[in-house]
Structures are given as C-alpha cells and as structure tokens.
Short mmCIF file of C-alpha atoms in Angstrom, two decimals:
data_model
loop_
_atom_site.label_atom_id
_atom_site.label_comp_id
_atom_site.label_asym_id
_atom_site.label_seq_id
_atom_site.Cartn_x
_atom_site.Cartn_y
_atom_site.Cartn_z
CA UNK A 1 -28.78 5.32 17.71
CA UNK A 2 -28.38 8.81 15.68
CA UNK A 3 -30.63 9.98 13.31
CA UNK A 4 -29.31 10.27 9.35
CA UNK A 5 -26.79 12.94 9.31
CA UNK A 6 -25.66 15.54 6.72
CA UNK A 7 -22.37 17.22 7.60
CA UNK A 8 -20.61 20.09 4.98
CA UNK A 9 -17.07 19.34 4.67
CA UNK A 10 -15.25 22.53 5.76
CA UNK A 11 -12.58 24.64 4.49
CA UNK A 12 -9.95 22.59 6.45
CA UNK A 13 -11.22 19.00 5.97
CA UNK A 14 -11.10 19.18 2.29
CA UNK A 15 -8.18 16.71 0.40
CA UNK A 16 -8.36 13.55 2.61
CA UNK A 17 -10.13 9.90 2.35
CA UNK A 18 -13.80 9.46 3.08
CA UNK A 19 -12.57 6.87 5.49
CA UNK A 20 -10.13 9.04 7.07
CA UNK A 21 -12.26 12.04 7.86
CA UNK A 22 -15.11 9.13 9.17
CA UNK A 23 -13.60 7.91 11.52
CA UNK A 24 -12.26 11.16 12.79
CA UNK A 25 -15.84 12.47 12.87
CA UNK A 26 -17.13 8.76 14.70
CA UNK A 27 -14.29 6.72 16.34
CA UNK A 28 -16.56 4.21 16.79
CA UNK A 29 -16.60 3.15 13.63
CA UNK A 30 -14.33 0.64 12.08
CA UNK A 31 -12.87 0.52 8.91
CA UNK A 32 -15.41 -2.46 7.55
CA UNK A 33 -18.40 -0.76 8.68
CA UNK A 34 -17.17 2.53 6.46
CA UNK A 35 -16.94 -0.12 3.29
CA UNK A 36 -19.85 -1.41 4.32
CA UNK A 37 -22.14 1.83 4.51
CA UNK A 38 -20.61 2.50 0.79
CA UNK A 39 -21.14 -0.33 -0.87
CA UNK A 40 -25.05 -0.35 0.32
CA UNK A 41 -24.90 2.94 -0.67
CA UNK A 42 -26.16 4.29 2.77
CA UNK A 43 -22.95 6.78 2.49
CA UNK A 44 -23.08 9.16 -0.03
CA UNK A 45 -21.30 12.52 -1.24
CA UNK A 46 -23.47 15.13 -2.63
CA UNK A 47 -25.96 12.57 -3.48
CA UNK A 48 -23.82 10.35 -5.15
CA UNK A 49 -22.55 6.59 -4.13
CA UNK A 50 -18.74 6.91 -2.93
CA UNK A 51 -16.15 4.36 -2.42
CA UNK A 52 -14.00 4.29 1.00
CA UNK A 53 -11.30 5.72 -0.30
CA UNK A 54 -13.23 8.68 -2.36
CA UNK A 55 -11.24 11.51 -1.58
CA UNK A 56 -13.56 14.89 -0.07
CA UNK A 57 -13.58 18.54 -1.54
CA UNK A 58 -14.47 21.64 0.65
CA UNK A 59 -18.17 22.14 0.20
CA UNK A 60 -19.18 18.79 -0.06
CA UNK A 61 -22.25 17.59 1.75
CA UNK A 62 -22.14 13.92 3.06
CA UNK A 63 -25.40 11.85 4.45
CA UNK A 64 -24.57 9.93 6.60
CA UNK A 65 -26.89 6.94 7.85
CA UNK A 66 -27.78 6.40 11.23
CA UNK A 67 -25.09 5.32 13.71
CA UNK A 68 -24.99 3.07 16.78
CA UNK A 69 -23.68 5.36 18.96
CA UNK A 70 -22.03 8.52 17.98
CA UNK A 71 -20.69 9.53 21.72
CA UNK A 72 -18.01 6.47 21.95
CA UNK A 73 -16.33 5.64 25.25
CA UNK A 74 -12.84 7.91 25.49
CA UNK A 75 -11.13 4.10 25.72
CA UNK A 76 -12.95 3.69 21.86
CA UNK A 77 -11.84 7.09 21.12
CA UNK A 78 -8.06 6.75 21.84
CA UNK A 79 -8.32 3.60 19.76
CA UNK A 80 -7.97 -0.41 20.27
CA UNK A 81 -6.12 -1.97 22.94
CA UNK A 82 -3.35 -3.75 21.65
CA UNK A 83 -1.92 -6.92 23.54
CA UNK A 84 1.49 -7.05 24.53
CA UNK A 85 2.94 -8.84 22.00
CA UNK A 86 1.40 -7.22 19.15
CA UNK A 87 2.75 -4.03 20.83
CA UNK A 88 6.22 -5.40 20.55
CA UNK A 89 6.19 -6.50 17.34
CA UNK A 90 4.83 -3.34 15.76
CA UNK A 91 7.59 -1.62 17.82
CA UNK A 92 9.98 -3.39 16.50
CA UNK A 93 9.05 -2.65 12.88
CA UNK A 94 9.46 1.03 13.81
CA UNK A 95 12.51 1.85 10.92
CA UNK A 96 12.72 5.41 11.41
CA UNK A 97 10.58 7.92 13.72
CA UNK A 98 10.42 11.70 14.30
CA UNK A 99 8.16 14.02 15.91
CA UNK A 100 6.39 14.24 12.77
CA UNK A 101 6.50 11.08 10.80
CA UNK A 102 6.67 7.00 11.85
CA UNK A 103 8.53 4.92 8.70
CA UNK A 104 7.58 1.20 9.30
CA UNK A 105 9.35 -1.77 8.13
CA UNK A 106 6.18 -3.23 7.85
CA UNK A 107 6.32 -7.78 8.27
CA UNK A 108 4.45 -9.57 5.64
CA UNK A 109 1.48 -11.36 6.40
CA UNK A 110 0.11 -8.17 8.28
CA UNK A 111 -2.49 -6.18 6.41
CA UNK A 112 -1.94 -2.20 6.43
CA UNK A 113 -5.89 -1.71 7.00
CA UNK A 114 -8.82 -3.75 8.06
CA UNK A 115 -11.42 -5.51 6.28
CA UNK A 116 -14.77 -7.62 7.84
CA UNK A 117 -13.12 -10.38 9.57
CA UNK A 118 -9.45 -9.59 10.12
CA UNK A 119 -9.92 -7.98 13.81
CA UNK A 120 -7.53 -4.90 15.13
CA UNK A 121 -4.50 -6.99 13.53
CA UNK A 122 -3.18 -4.75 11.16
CA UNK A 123 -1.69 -1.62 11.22
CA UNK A 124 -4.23 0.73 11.29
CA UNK A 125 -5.64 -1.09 14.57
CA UNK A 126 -2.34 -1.22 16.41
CA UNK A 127 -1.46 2.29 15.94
CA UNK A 128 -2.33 3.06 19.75
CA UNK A 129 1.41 1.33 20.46
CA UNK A 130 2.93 3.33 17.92
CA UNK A 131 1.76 7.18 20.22
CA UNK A 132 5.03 7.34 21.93
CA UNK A 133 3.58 9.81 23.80
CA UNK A 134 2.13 12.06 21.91
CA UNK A 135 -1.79 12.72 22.20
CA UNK A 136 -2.59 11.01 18.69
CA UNK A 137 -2.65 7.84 17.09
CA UNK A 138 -0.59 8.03 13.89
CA UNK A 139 -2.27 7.93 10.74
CA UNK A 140 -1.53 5.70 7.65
CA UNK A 141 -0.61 7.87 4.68
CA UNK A 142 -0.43 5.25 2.41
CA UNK A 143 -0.83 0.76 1.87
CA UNK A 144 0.94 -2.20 1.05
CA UNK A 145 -0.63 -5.17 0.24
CA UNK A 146 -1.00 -7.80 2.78
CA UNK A 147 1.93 -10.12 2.02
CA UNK A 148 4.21 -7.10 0.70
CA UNK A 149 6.97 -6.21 3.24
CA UNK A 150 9.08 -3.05 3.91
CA UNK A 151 8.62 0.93 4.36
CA UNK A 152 5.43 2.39 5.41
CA UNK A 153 4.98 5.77 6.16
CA UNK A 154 2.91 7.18 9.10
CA UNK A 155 1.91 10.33 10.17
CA UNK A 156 1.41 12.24 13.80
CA UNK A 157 -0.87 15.23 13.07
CA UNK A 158 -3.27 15.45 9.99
CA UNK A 159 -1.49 18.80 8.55
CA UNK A 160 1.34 16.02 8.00
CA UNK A 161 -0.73 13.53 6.71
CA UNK A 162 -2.01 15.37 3.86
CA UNK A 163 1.26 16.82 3.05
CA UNK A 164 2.85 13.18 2.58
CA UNK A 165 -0.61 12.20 0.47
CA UNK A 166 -0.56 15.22 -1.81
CA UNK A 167 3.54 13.97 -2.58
CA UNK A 168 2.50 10.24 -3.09
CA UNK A 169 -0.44 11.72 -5.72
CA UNK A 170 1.87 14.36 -7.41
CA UNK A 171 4.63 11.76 -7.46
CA UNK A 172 7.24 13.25 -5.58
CA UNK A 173 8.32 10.63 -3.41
CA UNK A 174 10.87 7.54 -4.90
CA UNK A 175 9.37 4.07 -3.87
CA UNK A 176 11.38 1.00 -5.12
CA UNK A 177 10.59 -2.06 -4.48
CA UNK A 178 12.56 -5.42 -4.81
CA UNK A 179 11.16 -8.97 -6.20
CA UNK A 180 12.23 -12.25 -6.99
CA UNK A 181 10.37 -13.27 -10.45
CA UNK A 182 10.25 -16.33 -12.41
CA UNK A 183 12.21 -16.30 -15.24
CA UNK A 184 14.51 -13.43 -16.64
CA UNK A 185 12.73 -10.41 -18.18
CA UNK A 186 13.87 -9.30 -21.94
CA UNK A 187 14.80 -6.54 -22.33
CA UNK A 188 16.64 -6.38 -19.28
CA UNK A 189 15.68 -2.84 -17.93
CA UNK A 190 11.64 -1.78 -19.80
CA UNK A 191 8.84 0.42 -18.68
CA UNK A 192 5.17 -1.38 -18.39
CA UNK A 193 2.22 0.51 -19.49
CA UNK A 194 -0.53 -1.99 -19.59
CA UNK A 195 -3.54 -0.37 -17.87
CA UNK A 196 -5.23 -2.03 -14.99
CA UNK A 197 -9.01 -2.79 -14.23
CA UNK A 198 -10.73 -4.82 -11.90
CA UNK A 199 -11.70 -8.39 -12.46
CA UNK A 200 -15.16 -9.89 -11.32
CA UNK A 201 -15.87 -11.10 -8.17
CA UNK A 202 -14.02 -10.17 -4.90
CA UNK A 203 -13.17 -12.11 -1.66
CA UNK A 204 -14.46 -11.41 1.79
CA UNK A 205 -12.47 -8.04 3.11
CA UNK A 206 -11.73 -7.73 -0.64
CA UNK A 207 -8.50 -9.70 -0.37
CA UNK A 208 -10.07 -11.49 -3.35
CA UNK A 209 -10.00 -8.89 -5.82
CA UNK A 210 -7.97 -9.74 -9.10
CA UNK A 211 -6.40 -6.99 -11.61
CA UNK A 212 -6.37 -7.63 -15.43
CA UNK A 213 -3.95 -6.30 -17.63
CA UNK A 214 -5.04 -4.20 -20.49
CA UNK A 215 -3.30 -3.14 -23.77
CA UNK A 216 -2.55 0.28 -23.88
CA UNK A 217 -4.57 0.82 -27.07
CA UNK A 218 -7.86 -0.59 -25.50
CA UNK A 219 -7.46 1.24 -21.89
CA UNK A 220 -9.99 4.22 -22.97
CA UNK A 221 -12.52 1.35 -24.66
CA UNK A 222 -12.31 -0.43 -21.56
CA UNK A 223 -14.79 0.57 -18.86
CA UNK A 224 -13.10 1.29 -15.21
CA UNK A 225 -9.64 0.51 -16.60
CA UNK A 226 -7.47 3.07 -15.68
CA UNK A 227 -3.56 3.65 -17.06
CA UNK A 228 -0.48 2.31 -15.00
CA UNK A 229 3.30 2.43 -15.60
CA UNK A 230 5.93 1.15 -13.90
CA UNK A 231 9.72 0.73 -14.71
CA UNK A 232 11.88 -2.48 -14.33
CA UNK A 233 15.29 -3.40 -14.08
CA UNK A 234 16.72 -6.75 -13.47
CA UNK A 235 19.61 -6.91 -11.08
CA UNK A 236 20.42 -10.72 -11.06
CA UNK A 237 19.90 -13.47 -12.05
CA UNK A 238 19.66 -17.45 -11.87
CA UNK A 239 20.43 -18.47 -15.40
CA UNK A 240 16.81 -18.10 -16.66
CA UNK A 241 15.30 -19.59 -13.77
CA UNK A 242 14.65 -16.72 -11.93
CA UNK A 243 15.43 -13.22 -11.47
CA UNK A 244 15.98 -10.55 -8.98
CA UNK A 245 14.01 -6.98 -10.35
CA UNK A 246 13.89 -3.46 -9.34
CA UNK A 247 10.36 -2.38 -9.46
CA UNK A 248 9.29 1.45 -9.31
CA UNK A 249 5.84 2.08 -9.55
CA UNK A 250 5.02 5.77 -11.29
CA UNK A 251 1.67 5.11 -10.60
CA UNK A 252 -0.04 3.57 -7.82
CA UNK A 253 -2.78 1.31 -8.66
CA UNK A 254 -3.96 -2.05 -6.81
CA UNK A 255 -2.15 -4.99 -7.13
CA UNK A 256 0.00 -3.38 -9.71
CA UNK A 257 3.36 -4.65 -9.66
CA UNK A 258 2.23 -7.74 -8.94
CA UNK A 259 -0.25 -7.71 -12.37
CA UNK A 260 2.42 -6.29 -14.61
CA UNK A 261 5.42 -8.86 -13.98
CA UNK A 262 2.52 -11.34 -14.65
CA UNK A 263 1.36 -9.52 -17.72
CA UNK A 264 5.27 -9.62 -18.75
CA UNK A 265 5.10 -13.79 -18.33
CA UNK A 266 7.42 -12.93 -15.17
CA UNK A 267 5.14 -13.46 -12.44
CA UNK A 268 6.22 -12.50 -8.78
CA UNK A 269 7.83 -15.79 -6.94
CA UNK A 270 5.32 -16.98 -4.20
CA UNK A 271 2.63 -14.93 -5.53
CA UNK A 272 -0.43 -17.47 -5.96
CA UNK A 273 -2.88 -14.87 -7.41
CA UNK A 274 -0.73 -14.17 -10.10
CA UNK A 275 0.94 -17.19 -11.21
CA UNK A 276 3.62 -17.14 -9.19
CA UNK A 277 3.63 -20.46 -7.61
CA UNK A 278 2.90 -22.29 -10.39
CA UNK A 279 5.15 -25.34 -12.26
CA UNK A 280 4.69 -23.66 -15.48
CA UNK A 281 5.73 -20.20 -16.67
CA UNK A 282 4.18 -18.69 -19.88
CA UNK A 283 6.90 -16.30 -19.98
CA UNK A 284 9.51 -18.75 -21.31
CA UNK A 285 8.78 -21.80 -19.94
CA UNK A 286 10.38 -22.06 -16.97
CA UNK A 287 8.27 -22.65 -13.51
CA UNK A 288 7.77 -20.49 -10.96
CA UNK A 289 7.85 -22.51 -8.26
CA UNK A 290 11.00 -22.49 -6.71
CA UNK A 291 11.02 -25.61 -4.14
CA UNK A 292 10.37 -25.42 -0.46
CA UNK A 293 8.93 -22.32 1.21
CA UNK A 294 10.21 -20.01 -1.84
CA UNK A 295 7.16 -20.66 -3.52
CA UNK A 296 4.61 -20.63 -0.61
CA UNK A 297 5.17 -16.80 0.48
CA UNK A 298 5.22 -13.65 -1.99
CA UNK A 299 8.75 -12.54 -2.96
CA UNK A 300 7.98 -8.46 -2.70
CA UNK A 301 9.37 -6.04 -1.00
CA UNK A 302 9.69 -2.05 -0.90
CA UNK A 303 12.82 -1.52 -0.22
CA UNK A 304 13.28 2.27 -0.16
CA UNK A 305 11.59 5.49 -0.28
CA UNK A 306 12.59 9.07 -0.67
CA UNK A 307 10.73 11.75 -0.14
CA UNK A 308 10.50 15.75 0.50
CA UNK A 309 10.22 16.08 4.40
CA UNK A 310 6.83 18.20 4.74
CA UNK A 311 8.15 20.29 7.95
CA UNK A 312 11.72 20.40 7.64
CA UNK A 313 11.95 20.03 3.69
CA UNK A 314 14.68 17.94 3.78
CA UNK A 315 15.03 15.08 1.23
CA UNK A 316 14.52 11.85 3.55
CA UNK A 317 15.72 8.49 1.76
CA UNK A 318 14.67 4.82 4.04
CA UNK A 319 15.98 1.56 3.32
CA UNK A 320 14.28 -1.43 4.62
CA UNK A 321 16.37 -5.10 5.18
CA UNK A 322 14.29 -8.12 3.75
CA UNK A 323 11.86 -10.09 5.72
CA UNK A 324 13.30 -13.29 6.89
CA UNK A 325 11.93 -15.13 4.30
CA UNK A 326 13.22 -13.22 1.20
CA UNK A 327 16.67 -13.18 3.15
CA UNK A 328 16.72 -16.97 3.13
CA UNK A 329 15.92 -16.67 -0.41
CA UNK A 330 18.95 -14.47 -1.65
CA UNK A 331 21.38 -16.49 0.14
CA UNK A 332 20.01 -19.85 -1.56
CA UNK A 333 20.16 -18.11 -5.04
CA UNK A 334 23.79 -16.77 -4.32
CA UNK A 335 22.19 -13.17 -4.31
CA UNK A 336 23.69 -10.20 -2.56
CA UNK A 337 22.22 -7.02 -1.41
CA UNK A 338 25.90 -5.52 -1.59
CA UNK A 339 26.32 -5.90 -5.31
CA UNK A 340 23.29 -3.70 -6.32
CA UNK A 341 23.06 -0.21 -6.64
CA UNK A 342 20.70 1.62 -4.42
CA UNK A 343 18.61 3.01 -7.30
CA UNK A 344 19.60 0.79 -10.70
CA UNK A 345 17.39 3.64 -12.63
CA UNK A 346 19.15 6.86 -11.34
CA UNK A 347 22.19 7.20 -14.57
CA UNK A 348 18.87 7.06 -17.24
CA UNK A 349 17.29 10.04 -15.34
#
C-alpha cells in the first residue's frame, strides 16, 4: 500500500483526462476506482475536488490517496486479458486502421468505458486485442453511449491522442449520426439550442443519469446547465409515424441527441430513458413504439466522421453500415441508405 502522493503535472502531460493520465501513472487502477477516488473526494487537483474526466494543465499538483499497489504485475500493465471471442468480435468492429489511428464500428449494447460492475467488457478493457503489434494499447479519444452504434476513434501513441481530442474540442471533426424518431419533426431541417443539465439521482456506473432540457433564456439562471446545439434534418419518413433524421451534434454534451429529439416531442425510437418506447408521443400524438423489437433497442447511430488526419493532415471521412437491428428496421419502413445524401447539411454551409 503507497503512502498519499502528490505528483506536478509536467510540461508534456498537460491537455489530457484525469483518468487518462491515472491510469498511465498506475495501471492498476481501473476506470471505477478513478470515479470512485473523485467522487469521495480522495483525488484532488490543486486542492480542489475533480471529476474523472477533469482535464490537467501543466503545473498542476494532484494528491493522490494511497494505492494498493503501485508496482502492478507487467501482465496488469499491458492490460486485461481478453477471451477469445471478445477478441474476435472487437476485431471485427475494426472499420478502418493505420499505424496511427483505430476507427471502430463500435456494436450497441457495448459500453465505450467502464463503470463499477460492468467488468473488462467494453472497449476500453478489450483494447489489448486491438495492439496489432505494436507495443501499446490504443487509447479511446472519445465515447458513445452504451446502446449507440457506429464510428469510434482510437489512438496508438498519446501525441495522437491529444491531437484527435484538441479537434473533437475545437470542433474540427464532422460527426453525423443517423436515428429513427417518433413522429416527423416540423420544420423539416432546425437547429436545437436547449441547454442541458443534469437531473437528480444517477444509476450504479452512472448509466442512470438523466439530462433535462433547458430554455435557452434560463441556461445562465440555471446552475450546472451548460449550452448545447445540434442541427437536424429529416431524411424520410413514414407518414407521421416516424421519421428517419440526420443528427450533427456542434457540441458534445451527455446524452445530448438523445435529450433534444425528446425536448422536440420526437423522441429517439427504442430509447426508454427518453420516451422513446412509449405508446404515446407528446410531439403530435403519435406513439413511439413501433411493434416488435423496434421499440425494445435504441434507434442511434453515428454514421460518419471526418476529420483532419493529425500526422499526415489529410482530410479522413468513415462511414459506418447499421447494426443489425437498425438494418432490419429500414427495410420494414421501406427506408434506403441509397436515397440519402452523405451529408443532408453540406448545400446550407
């Protein structure tokens, strides 16, 4: 067992998660022991209580608490073993690799990071099958929800890491994501700028947590609400039973997409949280729920991404196919991919 630590962050470690840099520092620990030192407040920055995802600035001091073991096994260090079968199937969600970056199609139903109880199953813990050779595990550079499929980007070597984060923050990269929602949005193409803020009360892992949607005018009133936008564009639709939307999110808060369609009385099909299994549809009265397993399993998906390469500077666009279940769910509605354009948004730009 260490003693309480207090480590300066240096002039190359500055710009990256709390989380990150942890676990860097102590492979040992997992990602719900990291949430669980900061919400005790036994982790702290400069004196100060922190959140897992606090991002560090060069100079920084950080106390940290004492540590079961802070010399892990090399097996620890070079990460969790996956099983065979896990191995596969991240393998096969590999959509586009280089010596630099990993794109993931990632399934739905698999987390991006873990929380208390959910194991090595997720992507952060299977990363050990994604090495293909190299001496590293890749690093996550951004999440999806849990039950949102499609592109994920990974990254090899820190350097690359941070490049890829800086472009999510300063909104360089394109991310567009595709949903089935109940009802038919009016107008047909908008912009949402409801602000976001959590609800009370979380589940364990967090998987409970719950946005609210706040009017624009009462987001600075509002303590820990903090401003989101995304654009929408419908691309199809079922008579007024249901639609198929274009979602780009300019900013990246939790649970966002998911919130605003709700906010807009167009909740996401399949998405329970948010109203989106439900008979009844404020929106304009028609019900969410869909029949069968349409309504059981969330209807989101980010379907492409574009972005500045950070080594070779070329502009890299990804397109990810639907899950299985979404697939299903186009051909039932008549929907094809085909009869879309790639990026409904680009002639107002």
């Amino acid at each position: 067992m260490s003693g309480v630590q207090t480590i300066r962050i240096g002039q190359d470690e500055g710009d990256q998660r709390l989380d990150r840099w942890l676990k860097k520092k102590f492979p040992q620990l997992t990602q719900g022991a990291v949430e669980k030192m900061c919400r005790t407040g036994q982790l702290r920055v400069d004196g100060g209580r922190v959140k897992a995802a606090t991002r560090l600035e060069e100079g920084q001091e950080v106390r940290i608490p004492p540590l079961p073991d802070d010399r892990p096994a090399p097996s620890q260090a070079a990460g969790p073993r996956v099983g065979d079968a896990d191995a596969q199937m991240i393998q096969a969600a590999v959509l586009w690799k280089d010596e630099h970056i990993i794109a993931l199609n990632k399934p739905p139903g698999l987390p991006s990071q873990g929380g208390s109880g959910q194991g090595n199953r997720h992507v952060d813990g299977l990363t050990t099958a994604l090495m293909f050779g190299y001496k590293d595990r890749p690093k996550l550079v951004h999440r999806l929800d849990k039950d949102t499929s499609g592109i994920l980007l990974l990254a090899r070597t820190d350097r690359v890491a941070r490049a890829l984060s800086e472009a999510f923050r300063n909104r360089t990269t394109r991310k567009i994501y595709w949903a089935a929602v109940a009802g038919t949005p009016h107008p047909r193409m908008g912009t949402v700028r409801y602000g976001l803020v959590k609800a009370p009360g979380h589940g364990r892992g967090g998987e409970g947590e719950k946005m609210m949607a706040i009017h624009p005018r009462d987001i600075d009133a509002t303590e820990g609400a903090k401003r989101a936008t995304t654009d929408y564009a419908v691309l199809d639709a079922l008579g007024t039973r249901a639609s198929w939307c274009a979602l780009v999110p300019i900013t990246g808060r939790t649970h966002q997409l998911r919130a605003h369609m709700a906010e807009l009385g167009h909740p996401i099909v399949g998405d329970g949280k948010y109203g989106g299994s439900g008979q009844e549809n404020l929106g304009d009265g028609w019900g969410a729920q869909l029949g069968g397993e349409i309504s059981r399993k969330l209807h989101l998906h980010a379907r492409s991404l574009s972005f500045d390469h950070p080594i070779t500077k070329k502009r890299i666009t990804l397109t990810a196919p639907l899950p299985d279940h979404m697939a299903r769910t186009w051909k039932t509605l008549g929907w094809n991919e085909a009869d879309v354009p790639a990026d409904p948004f680009a002639d107002d730009e």
